Short mmCIF file of C-alpha atoms in Angstrom, two decimals:
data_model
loop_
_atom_site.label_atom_id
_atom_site.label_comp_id
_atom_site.label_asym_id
_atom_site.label_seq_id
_atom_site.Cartn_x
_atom_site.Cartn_y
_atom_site.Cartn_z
CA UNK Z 35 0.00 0.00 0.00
CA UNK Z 36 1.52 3.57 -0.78
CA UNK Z 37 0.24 6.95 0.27
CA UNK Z 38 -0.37 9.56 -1.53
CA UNK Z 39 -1.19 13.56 -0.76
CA UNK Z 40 -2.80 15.50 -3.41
CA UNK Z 41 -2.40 19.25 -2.52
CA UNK Z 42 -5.02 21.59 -3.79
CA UNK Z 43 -6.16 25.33 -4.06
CA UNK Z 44 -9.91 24.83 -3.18
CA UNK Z 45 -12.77 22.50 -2.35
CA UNK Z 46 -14.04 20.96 -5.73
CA UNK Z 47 -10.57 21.17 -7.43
CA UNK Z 48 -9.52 18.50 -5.80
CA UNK Z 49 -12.45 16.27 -7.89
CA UNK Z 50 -12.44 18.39 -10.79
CA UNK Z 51 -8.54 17.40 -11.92
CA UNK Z 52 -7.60 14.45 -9.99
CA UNK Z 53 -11.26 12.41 -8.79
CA UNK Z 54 -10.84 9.86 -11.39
CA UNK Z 55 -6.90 9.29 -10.30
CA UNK Z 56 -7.73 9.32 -6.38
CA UNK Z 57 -10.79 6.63 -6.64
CA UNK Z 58 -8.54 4.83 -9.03
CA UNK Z 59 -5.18 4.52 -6.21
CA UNK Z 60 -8.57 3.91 -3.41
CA UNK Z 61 -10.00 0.88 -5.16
CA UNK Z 62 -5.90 -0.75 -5.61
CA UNK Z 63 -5.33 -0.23 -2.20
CA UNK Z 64 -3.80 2.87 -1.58
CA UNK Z 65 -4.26 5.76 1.54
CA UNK Z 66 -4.98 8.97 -0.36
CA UNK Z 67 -5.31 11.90 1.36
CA UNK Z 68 -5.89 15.91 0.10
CA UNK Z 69 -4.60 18.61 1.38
CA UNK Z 70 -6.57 21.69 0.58
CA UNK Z 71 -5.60 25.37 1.45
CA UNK Z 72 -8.49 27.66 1.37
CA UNK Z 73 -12.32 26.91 1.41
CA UNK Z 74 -13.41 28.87 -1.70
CA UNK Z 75 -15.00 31.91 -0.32
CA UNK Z 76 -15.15 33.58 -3.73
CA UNK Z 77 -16.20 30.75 -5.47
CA UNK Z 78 -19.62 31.97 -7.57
CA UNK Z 79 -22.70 29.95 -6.66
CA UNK Z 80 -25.20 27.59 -8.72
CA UNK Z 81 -28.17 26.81 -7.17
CA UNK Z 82 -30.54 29.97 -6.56
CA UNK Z 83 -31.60 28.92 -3.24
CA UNK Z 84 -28.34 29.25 -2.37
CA UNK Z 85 -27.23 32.29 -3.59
CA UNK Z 86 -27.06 34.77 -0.69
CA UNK Z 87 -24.00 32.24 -0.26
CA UNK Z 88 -22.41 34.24 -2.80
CA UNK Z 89 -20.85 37.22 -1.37
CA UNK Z 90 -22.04 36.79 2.20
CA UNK Z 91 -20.07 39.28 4.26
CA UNK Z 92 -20.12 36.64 7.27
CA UNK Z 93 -18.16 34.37 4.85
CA UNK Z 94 -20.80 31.59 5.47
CA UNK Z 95 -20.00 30.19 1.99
CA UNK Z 96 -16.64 29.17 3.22
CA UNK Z 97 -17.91 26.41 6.30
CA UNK Z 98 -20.97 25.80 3.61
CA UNK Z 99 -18.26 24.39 0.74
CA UNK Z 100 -16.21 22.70 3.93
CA UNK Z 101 -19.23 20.39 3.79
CA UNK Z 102 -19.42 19.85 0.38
CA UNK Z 103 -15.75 18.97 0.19
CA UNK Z 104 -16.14 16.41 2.88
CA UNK Z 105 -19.28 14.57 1.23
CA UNK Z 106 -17.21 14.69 -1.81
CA UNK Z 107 -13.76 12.74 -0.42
CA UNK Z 108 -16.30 10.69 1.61
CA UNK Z 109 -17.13 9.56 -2.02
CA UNK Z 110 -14.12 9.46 -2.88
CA UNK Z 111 -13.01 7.55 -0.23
CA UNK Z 112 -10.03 9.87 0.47
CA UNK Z 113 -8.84 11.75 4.15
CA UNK Z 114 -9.16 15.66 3.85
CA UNK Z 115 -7.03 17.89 5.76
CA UNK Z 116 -6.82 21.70 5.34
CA UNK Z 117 -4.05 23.75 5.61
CA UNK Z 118 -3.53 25.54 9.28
CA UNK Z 119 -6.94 24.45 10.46
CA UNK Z 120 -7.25 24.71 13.78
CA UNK Z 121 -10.26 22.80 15.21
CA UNK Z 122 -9.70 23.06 19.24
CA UNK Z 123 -9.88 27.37 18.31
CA UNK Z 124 -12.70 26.52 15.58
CA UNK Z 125 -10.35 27.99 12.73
CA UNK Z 126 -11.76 25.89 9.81
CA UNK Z 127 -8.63 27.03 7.59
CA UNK Z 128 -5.73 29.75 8.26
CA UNK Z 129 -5.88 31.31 4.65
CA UNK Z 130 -8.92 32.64 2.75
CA UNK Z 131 -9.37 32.60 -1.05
CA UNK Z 132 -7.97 35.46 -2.88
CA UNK Z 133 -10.66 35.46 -5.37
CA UNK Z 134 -9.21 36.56 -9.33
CA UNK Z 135 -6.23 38.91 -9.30
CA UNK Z 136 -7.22 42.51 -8.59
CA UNK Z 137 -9.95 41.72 -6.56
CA UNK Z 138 -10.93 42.83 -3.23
CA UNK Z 139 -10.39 39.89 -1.83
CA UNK Z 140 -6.51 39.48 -2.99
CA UNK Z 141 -6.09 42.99 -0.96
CA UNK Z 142 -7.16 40.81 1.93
CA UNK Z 143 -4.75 40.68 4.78
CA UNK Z 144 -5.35 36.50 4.53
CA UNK Z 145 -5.73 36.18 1.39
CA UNK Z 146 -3.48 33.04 0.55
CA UNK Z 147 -2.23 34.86 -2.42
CA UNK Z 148 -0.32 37.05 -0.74
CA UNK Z 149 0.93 34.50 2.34
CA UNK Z 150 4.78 34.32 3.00
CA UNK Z 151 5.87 31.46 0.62
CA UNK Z 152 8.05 30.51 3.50
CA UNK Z 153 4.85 30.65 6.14
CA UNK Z 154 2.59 28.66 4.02
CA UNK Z 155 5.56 26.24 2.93
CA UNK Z 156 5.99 25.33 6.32
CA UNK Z 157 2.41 24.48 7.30
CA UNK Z 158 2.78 22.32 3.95
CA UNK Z 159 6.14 20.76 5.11
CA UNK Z 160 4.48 19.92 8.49
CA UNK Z 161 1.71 18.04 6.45
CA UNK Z 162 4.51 16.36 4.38
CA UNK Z 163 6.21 15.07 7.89
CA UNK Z 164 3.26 13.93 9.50
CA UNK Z 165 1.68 11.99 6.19
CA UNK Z 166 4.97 10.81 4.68
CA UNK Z 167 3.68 10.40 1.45
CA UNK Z 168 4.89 8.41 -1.28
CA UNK Z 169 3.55 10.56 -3.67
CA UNK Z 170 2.96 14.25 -3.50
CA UNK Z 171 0.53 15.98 -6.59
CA UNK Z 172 -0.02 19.64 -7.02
CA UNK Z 173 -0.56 22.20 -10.11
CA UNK Z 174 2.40 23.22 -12.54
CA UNK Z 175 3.83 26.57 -12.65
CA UNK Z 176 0.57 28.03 -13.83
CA UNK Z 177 -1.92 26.81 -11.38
CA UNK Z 178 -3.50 25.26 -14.15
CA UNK Z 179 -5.39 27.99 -15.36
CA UNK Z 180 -3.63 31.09 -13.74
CA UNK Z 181 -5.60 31.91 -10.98
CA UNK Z 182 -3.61 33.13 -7.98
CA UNK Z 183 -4.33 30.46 -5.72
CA UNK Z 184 -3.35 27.76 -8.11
CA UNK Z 185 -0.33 28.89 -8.91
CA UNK Z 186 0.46 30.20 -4.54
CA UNK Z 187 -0.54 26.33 -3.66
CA UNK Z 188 2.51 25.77 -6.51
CA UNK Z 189 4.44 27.65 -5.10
CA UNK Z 190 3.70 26.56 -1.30
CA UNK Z 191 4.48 22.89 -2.30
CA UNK Z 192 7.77 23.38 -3.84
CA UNK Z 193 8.36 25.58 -0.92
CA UNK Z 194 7.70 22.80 1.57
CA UNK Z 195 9.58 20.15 -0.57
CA UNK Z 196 12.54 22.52 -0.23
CA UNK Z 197 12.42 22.67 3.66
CA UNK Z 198 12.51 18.81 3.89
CA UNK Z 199 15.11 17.01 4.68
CA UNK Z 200 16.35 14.14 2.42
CA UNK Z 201 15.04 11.64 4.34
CA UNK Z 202 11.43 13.20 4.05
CA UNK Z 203 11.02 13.58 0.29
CA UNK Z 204 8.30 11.74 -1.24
CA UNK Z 205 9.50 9.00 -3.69
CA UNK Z 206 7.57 10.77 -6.67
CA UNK Z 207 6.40 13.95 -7.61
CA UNK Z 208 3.48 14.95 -9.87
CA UNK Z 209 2.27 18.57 -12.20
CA UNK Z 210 -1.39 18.14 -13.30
CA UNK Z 211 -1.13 18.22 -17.33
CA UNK Z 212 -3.45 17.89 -20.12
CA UNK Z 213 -2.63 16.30 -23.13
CA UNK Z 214 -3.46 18.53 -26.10
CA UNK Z 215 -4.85 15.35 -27.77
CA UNK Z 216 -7.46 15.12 -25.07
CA UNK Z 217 -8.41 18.54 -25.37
CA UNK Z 218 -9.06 18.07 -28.86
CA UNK Z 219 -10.90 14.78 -28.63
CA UNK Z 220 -13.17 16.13 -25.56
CA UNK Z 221 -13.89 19.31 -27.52
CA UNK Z 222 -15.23 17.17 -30.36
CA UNK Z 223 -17.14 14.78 -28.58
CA UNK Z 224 -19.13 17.62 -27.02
CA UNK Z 225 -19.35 19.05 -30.64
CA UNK Z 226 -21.04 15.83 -31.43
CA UNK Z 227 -23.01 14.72 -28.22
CA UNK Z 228 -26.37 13.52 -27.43
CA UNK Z 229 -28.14 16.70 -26.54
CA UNK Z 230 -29.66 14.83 -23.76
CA UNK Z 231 -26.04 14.18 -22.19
CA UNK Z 232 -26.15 17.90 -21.65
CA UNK Z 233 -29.50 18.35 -20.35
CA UNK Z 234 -29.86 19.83 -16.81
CA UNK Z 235 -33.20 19.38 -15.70
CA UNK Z 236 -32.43 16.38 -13.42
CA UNK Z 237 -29.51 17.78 -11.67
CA UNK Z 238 -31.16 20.94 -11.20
CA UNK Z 239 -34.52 19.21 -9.78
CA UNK Z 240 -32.13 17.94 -6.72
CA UNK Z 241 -31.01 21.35 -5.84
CA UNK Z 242 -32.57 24.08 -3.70
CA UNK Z 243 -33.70 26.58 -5.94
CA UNK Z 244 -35.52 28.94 -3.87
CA UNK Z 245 -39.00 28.32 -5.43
CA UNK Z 246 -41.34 25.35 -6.63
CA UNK Z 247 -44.14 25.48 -8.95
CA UNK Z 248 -44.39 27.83 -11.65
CA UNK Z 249 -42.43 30.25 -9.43
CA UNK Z 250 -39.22 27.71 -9.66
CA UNK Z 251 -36.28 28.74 -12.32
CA UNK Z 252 -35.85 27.43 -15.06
CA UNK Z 253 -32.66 24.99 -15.77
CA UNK Z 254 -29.39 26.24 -17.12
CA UNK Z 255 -29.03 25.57 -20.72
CA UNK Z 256 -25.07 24.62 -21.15
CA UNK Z 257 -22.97 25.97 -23.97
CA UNK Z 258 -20.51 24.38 -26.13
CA UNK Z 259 -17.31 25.79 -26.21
CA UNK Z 260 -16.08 27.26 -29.46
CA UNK Z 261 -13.76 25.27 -31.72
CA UNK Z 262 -11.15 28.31 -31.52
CA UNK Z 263 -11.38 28.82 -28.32
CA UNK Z 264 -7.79 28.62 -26.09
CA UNK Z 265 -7.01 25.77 -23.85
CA UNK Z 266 -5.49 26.78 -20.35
CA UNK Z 267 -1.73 26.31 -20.19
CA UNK Z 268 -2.16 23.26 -18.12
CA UNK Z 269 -3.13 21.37 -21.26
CA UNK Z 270 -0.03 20.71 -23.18
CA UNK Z 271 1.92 18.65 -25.95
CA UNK Z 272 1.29 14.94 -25.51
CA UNK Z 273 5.02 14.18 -25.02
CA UNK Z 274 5.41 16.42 -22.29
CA UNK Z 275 2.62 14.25 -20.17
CA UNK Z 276 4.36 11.52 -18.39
CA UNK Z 277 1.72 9.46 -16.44
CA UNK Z 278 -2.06 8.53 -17.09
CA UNK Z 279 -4.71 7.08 -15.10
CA UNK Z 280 -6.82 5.76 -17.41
CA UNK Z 281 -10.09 4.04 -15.09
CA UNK Z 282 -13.77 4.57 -16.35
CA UNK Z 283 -14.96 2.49 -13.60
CA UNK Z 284 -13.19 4.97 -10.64
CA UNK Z 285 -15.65 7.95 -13.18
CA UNK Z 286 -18.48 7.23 -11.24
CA UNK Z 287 -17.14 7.90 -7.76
CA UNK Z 288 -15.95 11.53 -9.79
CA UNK Z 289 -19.39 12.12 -10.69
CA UNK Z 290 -20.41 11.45 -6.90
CA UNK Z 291 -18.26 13.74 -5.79
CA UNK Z 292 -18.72 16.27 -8.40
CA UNK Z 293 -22.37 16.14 -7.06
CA UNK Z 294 -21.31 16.81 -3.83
CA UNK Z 295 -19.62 20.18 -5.08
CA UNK Z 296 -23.23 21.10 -5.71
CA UNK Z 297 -22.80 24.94 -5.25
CA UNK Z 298 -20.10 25.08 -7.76
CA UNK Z 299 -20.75 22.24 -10.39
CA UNK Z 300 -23.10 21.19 -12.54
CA UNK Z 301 -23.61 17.68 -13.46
CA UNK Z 302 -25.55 17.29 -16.29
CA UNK Z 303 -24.87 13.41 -17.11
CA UNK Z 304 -22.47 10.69 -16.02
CA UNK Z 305 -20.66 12.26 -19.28
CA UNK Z 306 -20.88 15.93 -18.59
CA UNK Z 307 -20.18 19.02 -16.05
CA UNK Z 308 -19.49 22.66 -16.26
CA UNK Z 309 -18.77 25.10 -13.96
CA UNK Z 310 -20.98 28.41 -13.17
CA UNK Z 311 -19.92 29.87 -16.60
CA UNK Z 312 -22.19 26.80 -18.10
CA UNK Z 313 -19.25 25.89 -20.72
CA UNK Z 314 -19.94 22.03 -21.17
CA UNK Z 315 -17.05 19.84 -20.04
CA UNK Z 316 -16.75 16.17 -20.79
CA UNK Z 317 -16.57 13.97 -18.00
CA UNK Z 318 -13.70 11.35 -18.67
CA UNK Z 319 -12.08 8.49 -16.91
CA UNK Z 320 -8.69 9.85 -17.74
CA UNK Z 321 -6.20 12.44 -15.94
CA UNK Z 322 -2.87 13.00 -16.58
CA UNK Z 323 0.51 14.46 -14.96
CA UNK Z 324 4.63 14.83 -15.82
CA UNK Z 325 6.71 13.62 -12.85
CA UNK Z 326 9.26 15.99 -10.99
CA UNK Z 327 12.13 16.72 -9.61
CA UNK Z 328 10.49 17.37 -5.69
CA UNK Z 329 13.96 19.72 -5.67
CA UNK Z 330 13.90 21.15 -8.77
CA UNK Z 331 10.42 20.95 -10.90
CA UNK Z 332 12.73 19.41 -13.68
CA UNK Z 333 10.93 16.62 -15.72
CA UNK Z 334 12.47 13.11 -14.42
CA UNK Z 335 11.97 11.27 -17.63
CA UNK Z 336 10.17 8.14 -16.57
CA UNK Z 337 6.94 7.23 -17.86
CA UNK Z 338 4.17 5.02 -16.72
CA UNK Z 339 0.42 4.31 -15.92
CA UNK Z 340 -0.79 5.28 -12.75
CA UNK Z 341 1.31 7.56 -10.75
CA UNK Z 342 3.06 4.39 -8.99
CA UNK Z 343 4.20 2.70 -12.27
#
């Protein structure tokens, strides 16, 4: 049995890059555990019965997606920590989200944006030392898609890899990655789906919407994205993706715990999702990552399956 910590910026990103990789390691075996470092404050929310969520100057949307994260890895079957939470003082994390860069919220004195790489390293490294991983995941240099708090819980890891000692290191390190291929292929399928697959009607029956009757709002209708339309520098050149998890049977404990993420995602079908912007995403049993350096970010080289091959 190996362990492995997947560190992540908020609750639902966790599910939304790597669910299909952590059921896959649960159902071989292995102890996964997440690490995640602020409880989305800023995230924008779904369901309209839920909506005063959004926004709330008490910051009751943070504790509210603090639930949903821990339905979620219960579905996952994964242990959830996050980072400096302090349950004897009822701190439920020590860093807030920063929101999108220029934003009030990045001006915030905790917004984990601007934390101390060194201060938020070492509640990282402390993680590291207590867990002893095997196998430590987080975003590339980019976050993923270049939000702030993606690319601080980069910096953060590599921060607390540096401050451990040799004897402390995991055995293998992991950058979430795309393969362009994918991209392509997903953007397709979606080009071509069942327009059932993206129907919303069920999912959006299960939520609270703040009305029934004739008084109830109507569905979200989910767009395709356009053919031209950029991929976030996460997704990259096949060659440069070292590892797949390829498991369509760990994609329905994703969708469970997509569901769980209810104020954030959409889940239209077992096939496809989307965020609050309503851009259709497929749903696939496949993830991918490059392995690291834990010293250096450099690429290692090796190639294999799942992130233990």
């Amino acid at each position: 049995m190996a362990r492995l910590l997947f560190v992540h910026a908020h609750p639902d990103d966790e599910t939304l890059t790597c669910g299909v990789t952590m059921a896959h390691h649960v159902a071989r075996g292995d102890e996964v555990h997440v690490l995640t470092c602020t409880l989305g404050e800023e995230g924008e929310v779904v369901p309209p019965g839920l909506a005063h969520l959004e926004g709330d100057p008490a910051d009751g949307l943070g504790p509210y997606r603090h639930g949903e994260l821990s339905r979620a890895l219960r579905a996952l079957g994964v242990t959830g920590h996050v980072l400096g939470a302090d349950p004897a003082a009822g701190r439920l994390s020590r860093y807030r989200d920063s929101g999108m860069a220029g934003s009030p919220a990045a001006r915030r004195p905790e917004a984990f944006a601007a934390a101390r790489p060194d201060d938020a390293g070492a509640l990282v490294a402390a993680v590291l030392r207590e867990l002893r991983p095997d196998v430590v995941v987080t975003y590339d240099e980019h976050g993923g898609y270049r939000h702030p708090d993606h690319i601080q819980t980069h910096r953060v890891t590599r921060r607390a890899l540096q401050l451990l000692g040799d004897e402390d290191l995991p055995a293998r390190t992991y950058e979430i990655l795309t393969p362009v291929g994918w991209a392509r292929e997903d953007r397709a399928w979606l080009c071509n789906a069942d327009p059932d697959l993206l129907d919303t009607a069920v999912w959006w029956r299960e939520q609270d919407l703040g009305a029934s009757g004739a008084d109830a709002p109507a569905p979200p209708r989910l767009v395709l994205p356009a053919a031209d339309d950029p991929f976030p520098p996460s997704v990259v050149d096949d060659d440069l993706v070292t590892h797949v998890v390829h498991d369509d049977e760990a994609r329905s404990a994703k969708n469970a715990a997509l569901r769980a993420h209810a104020t954030q995602v959409i889940v239209a079908s077992e096939d496809v999702h989307a965020l609050s912007n309503l851009v259709a995403v497929r749903t696939t049993g496949r993830e991918g990552f490059r392995q690291v350096d834990p010293r250096t970010w450099e690429p290692t080289g090796r190639r294999g399956s799942d992130l233990l091959d």
